[in-house]
PDB file of C-alpha atoms in Angstrom:
ATOM      1  CA  MET A   1       0.071  13.665  -3.818  1.00  0.00           C
ATOM      2  CA  ARG A   2       2.995  11.022  -2.290  1.00  0.00           C
ATOM      3  CA  LEU A   3       1.990   7.970  -0.158  1.00  0.00           C
ATOM      4  CA  SER A   4       3.608   6.913   3.086  1.00  0.00           C
ATOM      5  CA  VAL A   5       4.152   2.994   2.613  1.00  0.00           C
ATOM      6  CA  ASN A   6       4.206   0.709   5.958  1.00  0.00           C
ATOM      7  CA  LEU A   7       4.062  -2.947   6.272  1.00  0.00           C
ATOM      8  CA  GLU A   8       3.411  -4.269  10.292  1.00  0.00           C
ATOM      9  CA  THR A   9       5.005  -7.220  10.301  1.00  0.00           C
ATOM     10  CA  ASN A  10       3.904 -10.064  13.101  1.00  0.00           C
ATOM     11  CA  ALA A  11       6.194 -13.341  13.232  1.00  0.00           C
ATOM     12  CA  LEU A  12       6.054 -15.379  16.258  1.00  0.00           C
ATOM     13  CA  GLY A  13       5.219 -12.515  18.301  1.00  0.00           C
ATOM     14  CA  VAL A  14       8.122 -10.392  17.085  1.00  0.00           C
ATOM     15  CA  VAL A  15       7.054  -6.878  14.746  1.00  0.00           C
ATOM     16  CA  SER A  16       8.937  -5.505  12.787  1.00  0.00           C
ATOM     17  CA  ASN A  17       7.747  -1.854  11.028  1.00  0.00           C
ATOM     18  CA  ASP A  18       9.793  -1.377   7.235  1.00  0.00           C
ATOM     19  CA  HIS A  19       8.882   2.197   5.439  1.00  0.00           C
ATOM     20  CA  TYR A  20       8.676   2.633   2.658  1.00  0.00           C
ATOM     21  CA  ASP A  21       7.880   6.388   0.293  1.00  0.00           C
ATOM     22  CA  VAL A  22       6.019   6.666  -3.231  1.00  0.00           C
ATOM     23  CA  PRO A  23       7.105  10.332  -5.102  1.00  0.00           C
ATOM     24  CA  SER A  24       3.365  11.732  -7.823  1.00  0.00           C
ATOM     25  CA  SER A  25       5.464  11.026 -11.006  1.00  0.00           C
ATOM     26  CA  ASP A  26       5.129   7.234  -9.954  1.00  0.00           C
ATOM     27  CA  ILE A  27       2.122   7.081  -9.284  1.00  0.00           C
ATOM     28  CA  GLU A  28       1.254   8.698 -12.245  1.00  0.00           C
ATOM     29  CA  LYS A  29       3.598   5.821 -14.164  1.00  0.00           C
ATOM     30  CA  GLY A  30       1.465   2.910 -11.686  1.00  0.00           C
ATOM     31  CA  VAL A  31       2.650   1.315  -9.178  1.00  0.00           C
ATOM     32  CA  TYR A  32       3.318  -2.321  -7.344  1.00  0.00           C
ATOM     33  CA  VAL A  33       3.029  -1.245  -3.672  1.00  0.00           C
ATOM     34  CA  ASP A  34       3.850  -4.689  -2.667  1.00  0.00           C
ATOM     35  CA  SER A  35       7.386  -4.629  -5.419  1.00  0.00           C
ATOM     36  CA  LEU A  36       8.460  -3.070  -2.171  1.00  0.00           C
ATOM     37  CA  PHE A  37       8.428  -4.712  -0.358  1.00  0.00           C
ATOM     38  CA  PRO A  38      11.513  -7.986   0.732  1.00  0.00           C
ATOM     39  CA  ASP A  39      10.799 -10.802  -1.748  1.00  0.00           C
ATOM     40  CA  SER A  40       9.946 -13.418   0.939  1.00  0.00           C
ATOM     41  CA  TYR A  41       6.696 -11.759   0.875  1.00  0.00           C
ATOM     42  CA  ASP A  42       6.226 -12.703  -2.831  1.00  0.00           C
ATOM     43  CA  ASP A  43       4.428 -15.813  -2.022  1.00  0.00           C
ATOM     44  CA  TYR A  44       2.119 -14.073   1.387  1.00  0.00           C
ATOM     45  CA  VAL A  45       0.836 -10.166  -0.158  1.00  0.00           C
ATOM     46  CA  LYS A  46      -0.635 -10.113  -3.504  1.00  0.00           C
ATOM     47  CA  SER A  47      -0.777  -7.465  -5.767  1.00  0.00           C
ATOM     48  CA  ILE A  48      -1.973  -3.872  -4.461  1.00  0.00           C
ATOM     49  CA  HIS A  49      -1.678  -0.880  -7.926  1.00  0.00           C
ATOM     50  CA  VAL A  50      -2.011   2.315  -6.527  1.00  0.00           C
ATOM     51  CA  LYS A  51      -2.785   5.102  -9.826  1.00  0.00           C
ATOM     52  CA  TYR A  52      -3.508   8.584 -10.930  1.00  0.00           C
ATOM     53  CA  THR A  53      -6.536   8.642 -12.445  1.00  0.00           C
ATOM     54  CA  ASP A  54      -9.895  11.493 -14.096  1.00  0.00           C
ATOM     55  CA  ASN A  55      -6.495  12.979 -15.558  1.00  0.00           C
ATOM     56  CA  GLY A  56      -5.391  13.067 -11.756  1.00  0.00           C
ATOM     57  CA  GLU A  57      -7.881  13.745  -9.964  1.00  0.00           C
ATOM     58  CA  ALA A  58      -8.604  11.320  -8.098  1.00  0.00           C
ATOM     59  CA  VAL A  59      -5.683   8.337  -6.619  1.00  0.00           C
ATOM     60  CA  GLN A  60      -6.569   4.514  -7.212  1.00  0.00           C
ATOM     61  CA  ILE A  61      -6.203   2.071  -5.045  1.00  0.00           C
ATOM     62  CA  THR A  62      -6.703  -2.140  -6.698  1.00  0.00           C
ATOM     63  CA  SER A  63      -6.602  -5.190  -4.841  1.00  0.00           C
ATOM     64  CA  SER A  64      -7.367  -8.013  -4.117  1.00  0.00           C
ATOM     65  CA  TYR A  65      -8.257  -6.504  -0.301  1.00  0.00           C
ATOM     66  CA  GLY A  66     -10.083  -3.864  -1.290  1.00  0.00           C
ATOM     67  CA  SER A  67     -10.254  -1.055  -3.978  1.00  0.00           C
ATOM     68  CA  CYS A  68     -10.528   2.573  -3.082  1.00  0.00           C
ATOM     69  CA  ARG A  69     -10.761   5.542  -5.138  1.00  0.00           C
ATOM     70  CA  TYR A  70      -9.585   8.907  -3.138  1.00  0.00           C
ATOM     71  CA  PRO A  71      -9.763  12.188  -4.784  1.00  0.00           C
ATOM     72  CA  SER A  72      -6.407  13.540  -4.986  1.00  0.00           C
ATOM     73  CA  ASP A  73      -6.364  16.683  -2.712  1.00  0.00           C
ATOM     74  CA  GLU A  74      -7.534  14.904   0.500  1.00  0.00           C
ATOM     75  CA  GLU A  75      -5.723  12.634   2.912  1.00  0.00           C
ATOM     76  CA  GLY A  76      -6.445   9.185   3.360  1.00  0.00           C
ATOM     77  CA  VAL A  77      -5.482   5.636   4.103  1.00  0.00           C
ATOM     78  CA  TRP A  78      -5.673   2.126   2.815  1.00  0.00           C
ATOM     79  CA  SER A  79      -5.346  -1.340   5.086  1.00  0.00           C
ATOM     80  CA  SER A  80      -5.415  -4.289   4.167  1.00  0.00           C
ATOM     81  CA  GLY A  81      -6.376  -6.507   6.868  1.00  0.00           C
ATOM     82  CA  THR A  82      -4.536  -9.208   7.878  1.00  0.00           C
ATOM     83  CA  ILE A  83      -2.051 -11.420   5.201  1.00  0.00           C
ATOM     84  CA  GLY A  84      -1.174 -15.102   6.733  1.00  0.00           C
ATOM     85  CA  LEU A  85      -1.769 -17.283   9.492  1.00  0.00           C
ATOM     86  CA  SER A  86      -2.403 -17.154  12.890  1.00  0.00           C
ATOM     87  CA  TYR A  87       1.277 -16.899  14.306  1.00  0.00           C
ATOM     88  CA  ALA A  88       2.302 -15.278  11.141  1.00  0.00           C
ATOM     89  CA  TRP A  89       1.111 -11.654   9.542  1.00  0.00           C
ATOM     90  CA  CYS A  90       1.251  -9.166   8.092  1.00  0.00           C
ATOM     91  CA  LYS A  91      -1.157  -5.493   7.598  1.00  0.00           C
ATOM     92  CA  VAL A  92      -0.402  -3.278   5.026  1.00  0.00           C
ATOM     93  CA  TYR A  93      -1.967   0.854   4.888  1.00  0.00           C
ATOM     94  CA  ILE A  94      -0.972   3.204   2.120  1.00  0.00           C
ATOM     95  CA  ARG A  95      -1.564   6.632   3.442  1.00  0.00           C
ATOM     96  CA  LEU A  96      -2.332   9.314   0.997  1.00  0.00           C
ATOM     97  CA  ILE A  97      -0.298  12.410   2.059  1.00  0.00           C
ATOM     98  CA  PRO A  98      -2.052  16.208  -0.976  1.00  0.00           C
ATOM     99  CA  GLU A  99       0.955  18.056  -1.622  1.00  0.00           C
TER     100      GLU A  99
END
């Protein structure tokens, strides 16, 4: 399993998309996806933690935006929903990709 993380940002109509790949070894240790983002997001994006559970049989995503558990052999997509204000916001998408 690996993660494909997308950070979509819209600031006053200017849209940007940043992409981050997270290898399986980082999921085993547990990874805070929000720590991948630029420091300017620190005050806005709360922690999003991803880690294997059940001896690698599942992947747990834990955050204040919602938590989910996915079987580690199935593809899944998690979304934070909109974070921020009406004029500047972001969304985090985590795609789980079996290997």
